[in-house]
Coordinates of C-alpha atoms in Angstrom, one line a residue:
X23 CA -25.2 -2.0 -3.1
X24 CA -27.5 -4.4 -1.3
X25 CA -26.2 -5.0 2.3
X26 CA -25.6 -2.8 5.0
X27 CA -22.0 -4.0 5.5
X28 CA -21.3 -3.0 2.1
X29 CA -22.9 0.3 2.5
X30 CA -20.8 1.1 5.4
X31 CA -17.8 0.3 3.8
X32 CA -18.0 1.9 0.2
X33 CA -21.3 3.9 0.0
X34 CA -19.1 7.3 0.4
X35 CA -17.8 6.5 -3.0
X36 CA -21.1 7.7 -3.9
X37 CA -20.6 11.2 -2.5
X38 CA -17.3 11.6 -4.9
X39 CA -17.6 14.2 -7.6
X40 CA -18.9 12.6 -10.9
X41 CA -20.2 9.6 -9.0
X42 CA -23.5 9.5 -10.3
X43 CA -22.8 9.8 -13.6
X44 CA -19.3 7.4 -13.9
X45 CA -19.3 5.3 -11.4
X46 CA -20.3 1.5 -11.0
X47 CA -20.0 -0.8 -8.1
X48 CA -19.4 -4.5 -8.7
X49 CA -19.5 -7.2 -6.0
X50 CA -15.9 -9.4 -5.8
X51 CA -14.1 -11.2 -3.8
X52 CA -10.7 -11.7 -3.5
X53 CA -10.7 -15.5 -2.6
X54 CA -12.8 -16.5 -5.3
X55 CA -12.0 -17.4 -8.9
X56 CA -13.9 -15.6 -11.5
X57 CA -15.7 -13.1 -9.5
X58 CA -13.9 -10.1 -11.1
X59 CA -14.7 -11.2 -14.3
X60 CA -17.8 -8.8 -14.7
X61 CA -15.5 -6.3 -13.3
X62 CA -13.3 -6.0 -15.8
X63 CA -15.0 -7.1 -18.9
X64 CA -14.9 -4.3 -21.6
X65 CA -12.4 -1.8 -19.8
X66 CA -9.5 0.0 -21.4
X67 CA -7.4 -0.3 -17.9
X68 CA -7.7 -2.4 -14.6
X69 CA -6.0 -1.0 -11.5
X70 CA -5.6 -3.6 -8.8
X71 CA -5.1 -2.0 -5.5
X72 CA -6.8 -3.9 -2.8
X73 CA -4.7 -5.9 -0.5
X74 CA -5.2 -6.7 3.3
X75 CA -2.1 -4.8 5.7
X76 CA -0.7 -5.7 8.9
X77 CA 1.3 -2.9 10.0
X78 CA 1.7 -2.8 13.9
X79 CA 4.3 -5.0 14.9
X80 CA 6.7 -7.0 13.2
X81 CA 4.6 -9.9 12.4
X82 CA 1.1 -10.5 12.0
X83 CA 0.0 -8.5 14.6
X84 CA 0.2 -11.4 17.2
X85 CA -1.5 -14.0 15.1
X86 CA -0.5 -17.6 14.7
X87 CA 1.1 -18.8 11.3
X88 CA -2.0 -20.4 10.3
X89 CA -4.2 -17.2 10.8
X90 CA -1.6 -15.2 9.3
X91 CA -1.8 -17.0 6.3
X92 CA -5.5 -17.2 5.9
X93 CA -6.2 -13.5 6.9
X94 CA -2.7 -12.0 5.0
X95 CA -0.9 -13.9 2.8
X96 CA -3.7 -15.8 1.1
X97 CA -6.0 -13.1 0.2
X98 CA -3.1 -11.0 -0.9
X99 CA -1.4 -13.9 -3.1
X100 CA -4.9 -15.6 -4.3
X101 CA -6.2 -12.0 -5.1
X102 CA -3.8 -10.6 -7.4
X103 CA -4.0 -13.9 -9.4
X104 CA -7.6 -13.8 -9.5
X105 CA -7.6 -10.4 -11.0
X106 CA -4.7 -11.2 -13.4
X107 CA -6.5 -14.4 -14.4
X108 CA -10.2 -12.5 -15.1
X109 CA -8.0 -10.1 -17.5
X110 CA -6.4 -12.7 -19.1
X111 CA -10.5 -14.0 -19.6
X112 CA -11.7 -11.2 -20.7
X113 CA -13.0 -11.1 -24.3
X114 CA -12.1 -7.6 -24.8
X115 CA -8.6 -7.6 -22.9
X116 CA -7.9 -4.3 -21.1
X117 CA -5.1 -2.3 -22.8
X118 CA -2.9 -2.4 -19.4
X119 CA -2.9 -3.6 -16.2
X120 CA -1.6 -1.5 -13.1
X121 CA -0.9 -3.3 -9.9
X122 CA -0.1 -1.9 -6.8
X123 CA 2.8 -3.6 -4.8
X124 CA 4.9 -2.5 -2.3
X125 CA 8.4 -1.3 -1.5
X126 CA 8.1 -4.2 1.3
X127 CA 8.7 -6.2 -2.1
X128 CA 11.8 -4.4 -2.8
X129 CA 13.8 -3.6 0.4
X130 CA 14.5 -6.5 2.5
X131 CA 17.4 -7.2 0.8
X132 CA 21.5 -6.6 1.1
X133 CA 21.8 -3.5 -1.2
X134 CA 21.8 0.1 0.5
X135 CA 20.3 1.9 -2.4
X136 CA 17.3 0.1 -3.8
X137 CA 15.8 0.3 -7.2
X138 CA 13.3 -1.7 -9.5
X139 CA 15.7 -4.4 -10.1
X140 CA 16.0 -5.3 -6.2
X141 CA 13.7 -8.1 -4.7
X142 CA 12.8 -8.9 -0.8
X143 CA 14.4 -12.2 0.2
X144 CA 11.0 -14.3 1.2
X145 CA 12.8 -16.2 3.5
X146 CA 14.4 -13.5 5.5
X147 CA 10.7 -12.1 5.8
X148 CA 9.5 -15.6 7.0
X149 CA 12.5 -15.6 9.4
X150 CA 11.7 -12.2 11.1
X151 CA 7.8 -12.8 10.5
X152 CA 7.5 -9.9 8.2
X153 CA 4.1 -11.6 6.7
X154 CA 3.1 -8.5 4.7
X155 CA 6.1 -8.2 2.9
X156 CA 6.5 -11.7 2.3
X157 CA 3.3 -12.3 1.1
X158 CA 3.4 -9.0 -1.3
X159 CA 6.6 -10.6 -2.7
X160 CA 4.7 -13.8 -3.7
X161 CA 1.9 -12.3 -5.1
X162 CA 3.8 -9.9 -7.2
X163 CA 5.8 -12.5 -8.5
X164 CA 3.0 -14.2 -9.2
X165 CA 1.1 -11.6 -11.0
X166 CA 4.4 -10.9 -13.2
X167 CA 4.3 -14.8 -13.9
X168 CA 0.6 -14.7 -14.8
X169 CA 1.0 -11.3 -16.8
X170 CA 3.9 -13.2 -19.1
X171 CA 1.9 -16.6 -19.2
X172 CA -1.1 -14.5 -20.8
X173 CA 0.5 -12.0 -22.7
X174 CA -1.1 -9.3 -20.4
X175 CA 0.6 -5.5 -20.3
X176 CA 1.6 -5.0 -16.8
X177 CA 3.0 -2.1 -14.9
X178 CA 3.7 -2.3 -11.1
X179 CA 4.0 0.5 -8.4
X180 CA 5.6 -0.1 -5.6
X181 CA 4.5 2.5 -3.0
X182 CA 6.2 2.9 0.4
X183 CA 4.6 3.8 3.8
X184 CA 1.4 5.5 2.7
X185 CA 0.2 8.8 4.6
X186 CA -2.1 11.7 4.0
X187 CA -5.7 12.6 4.5
X188 CA -8.3 9.7 4.9
X189 CA -10.7 9.5 2.0
X190 CA -13.5 7.4 3.7
X191 CA -15.2 7.6 7.0
X192 CA -13.1 5.3 8.7
X193 CA -9.2 5.0 8.8
X194 CA -7.7 2.2 6.3
X195 CA -5.2 -0.3 8.1
X196 CA -2.1 1.7 7.0
X197 CA -3.0 4.9 8.6
X198 CA -4.5 3.4 11.5
X199 CA -1.0 3.0 13.3
X200 CA -1.0 6.8 13.0
X201 CA -3.9 7.6 14.5
X202 CA -3.1 4.9 17.3
X203 CA 0.4 6.4 18.2
X204 CA -1.4 10.1 18.4
X205 CA -3.9 8.8 20.5
X206 CA -1.8 7.5 23.0
X207 CA -2.9 3.6 21.8
X208 CA 0.1 1.8 21.1
X209 CA 2.6 2.0 23.8
X210 CA 5.7 1.7 21.7
X211 CA 6.6 2.4 18.5
X212 CA 7.8 0.1 15.6
X213 CA 11.4 -0.3 15.3
X214 CA 11.5 0.3 11.8
X215 CA 13.0 2.2 9.2
X216 CA 10.8 2.7 6.1
X217 CA 9.7 5.2 3.5
X218 CA 7.1 7.2 3.7
X219 CA 5.1 8.6 0.4
X220 CA 1.7 10.8 0.3
X221 CA -0.9 9.3 -0.9
X222 CA -1.6 12.0 -3.6
X223 CA 1.8 11.2 -5.0
X224 CA 0.4 7.3 -5.3
X225 CA -2.4 8.3 -7.2
X226 CA -0.4 10.3 -9.4
X227 CA 1.9 7.0 -10.0
X228 CA -0.9 5.1 -10.8
X229 CA -2.2 7.5 -13.4
X230 CA 1.2 7.8 -15.3
X231 CA 1.7 4.1 -14.9
X232 CA -1.4 3.6 -16.9
X233 CA -1.5 6.8 -19.4
X234 CA 1.9 6.8 -20.5
X235 CA 3.0 4.4 -22.8
X236 CA 6.4 4.6 -21.6
X237 CA 5.6 3.4 -18.5
X238 CA 7.0 -0.3 -17.8
X239 CA 8.2 -2.9 -15.3
X240 CA 7.8 -1.6 -11.6
X241 CA 7.9 1.7 -10.5
X242 CA 9.0 2.8 -7.0
X243 CA 7.2 5.5 -5.5
X244 CA 8.6 6.8 -2.5
X245 CA 9.6 9.8 -0.7
X246 CA 11.9 10.3 2.5
X247 CA 13.2 6.9 4.3
X248 CA 12.9 7.5 7.7
X249 CA 13.0 5.6 11.2
X250 CA 9.9 5.9 13.2
X251 CA 11.6 7.9 15.9
X252 CA 12.6 10.6 13.7
X253 CA 8.9 10.7 12.2
X254 CA 7.7 11.1 16.0
X255 CA 10.3 13.3 17.5
X256 CA 9.2 15.8 14.7
X257 CA 4.8 15.2 15.4
X258 CA 5.9 16.0 18.9
X259 CA 7.5 19.3 18.1
X260 CA 4.5 20.0 16.1
X261 CA 1.7 18.5 17.9
X262 CA 2.5 18.5 21.5
X263 CA -0.9 18.0 22.4
X264 CA -1.0 14.5 21.8
X265 CA 0.5 11.5 24.0
X266 CA 2.9 9.9 21.4
X267 CA 4.6 7.2 22.6
X268 CA 8.6 7.7 23.2
X269 CA 9.7 4.1 23.9
X270 CA 10.7 2.2 20.7
X271 CA 9.7 -1.5 20.0
X272 CA 12.1 -4.5 20.1
X273 CA 11.5 -6.1 17.0
X274 CA 14.2 -7.1 14.8
X275 CA 14.7 -7.3 11.4
X276 CA 13.0 -4.3 10.0
X277 CA 15.2 -0.9 10.8
X278 CA 18.1 -1.1 8.2
X279 CA 19.3 2.0 6.8
X280 CA 18.5 2.4 3.1
X281 CA 17.4 4.7 0.5
X282 CA 15.2 4.0 -2.1
X283 CA 16.0 5.0 -6.0
X284 CA 13.4 6.8 -7.9
X285 CA 14.9 8.1 -10.8
X286 CA 12.8 5.8 -13.0
X287 CA 9.6 7.3 -12.4
X288 CA 11.0 10.7 -12.5
X289 CA 12.4 10.1 -15.9
X290 CA 8.8 9.7 -16.8
X291 CA 8.1 13.6 -15.8
X292 CA 7.0 12.7 -12.2
X293 CA 7.0 15.9 -10.6
X294 CA 9.0 16.3 -6.9
X295 CA 7.5 14.3 -4.4
X296 CA 5.3 16.0 -1.5
X297 CA 7.3 16.2 1.7
X298 CA 7.1 14.1 4.8
X299 CA 5.8 16.8 7.1
X300 CA 2.9 18.0 4.4
X301 CA 1.6 14.1 4.3
X302 CA 1.4 13.8 8.1
X303 CA 0.0 17.5 8.2
X304 CA -2.7 16.3 6.0
X305 CA -3.2 13.1 7.4
X306 CA -3.6 14.3 10.8
X307 CA -6.1 17.3 9.7
X308 CA -8.0 14.7 8.1
X309 CA -8.2 12.9 11.3
X310 CA -9.5 15.9 13.2
X311 CA -11.7 17.0 10.6
X312 CA -13.4 13.7 10.8
X313 CA -13.8 14.0 14.5
X314 CA -11.5 10.8 15.3
X315 CA -8.7 13.6 16.8
X316 CA -9.6 16.3 19.1

């Protein structure tokens, strides 16, 4: 680490148990071809988890099309391709690559019960400005294309909206929306029906995907599906001290009821998913512990 900005982003990792003995940080850039070559050289397995996220509103957070393309779509798609190409070039290839995709790559289609065989309609996402789902879908398909082309053993984890305790000093983009709603900074909550999952379950699913030889293809990782109105009603009851919004936004195309079939990951021995109440309670406690909420 040789720069203050980097230290602020990832310096906390050195405080993790065993970091001094086992952690090595390597500089890389999602947009730079070959920058992951050193990071993946000689390793047993590769987890590709980094991806920018836009979660507020239905589109690119008010950005225009060009800005969304440059700040969201290109980093997601090019980043996935660059990591897979680095893995393909490695003299000693990783045994397996686990790629973090999203349930957003599954849920924008016409089926009521969704499993790993379903794919999001990219044109639908474009028509409703669902740019994160669009980008993740394009990126996952490109990852599968490259894995087939280069003979890479790829397993994809498709988590839903990840909630739980914040690990770093600053909230990640995914749970910033929760913090904004709890602090009354978001006037309207999203008109979205979505699956939720505890971050600990997402981590466990990644470990299973890497270590279990039976794991293959895509793995949906999701607990209950709910509309944000249901989630916030429960939070208002348990946390009446916070100015949680009561008005729903008017965004379209993101509120269709559905359910996620997680039988595939459960068949690998995955335990019962942690509850929605626990994931939000753990998230809010971490905000309080870090002084982000009173």
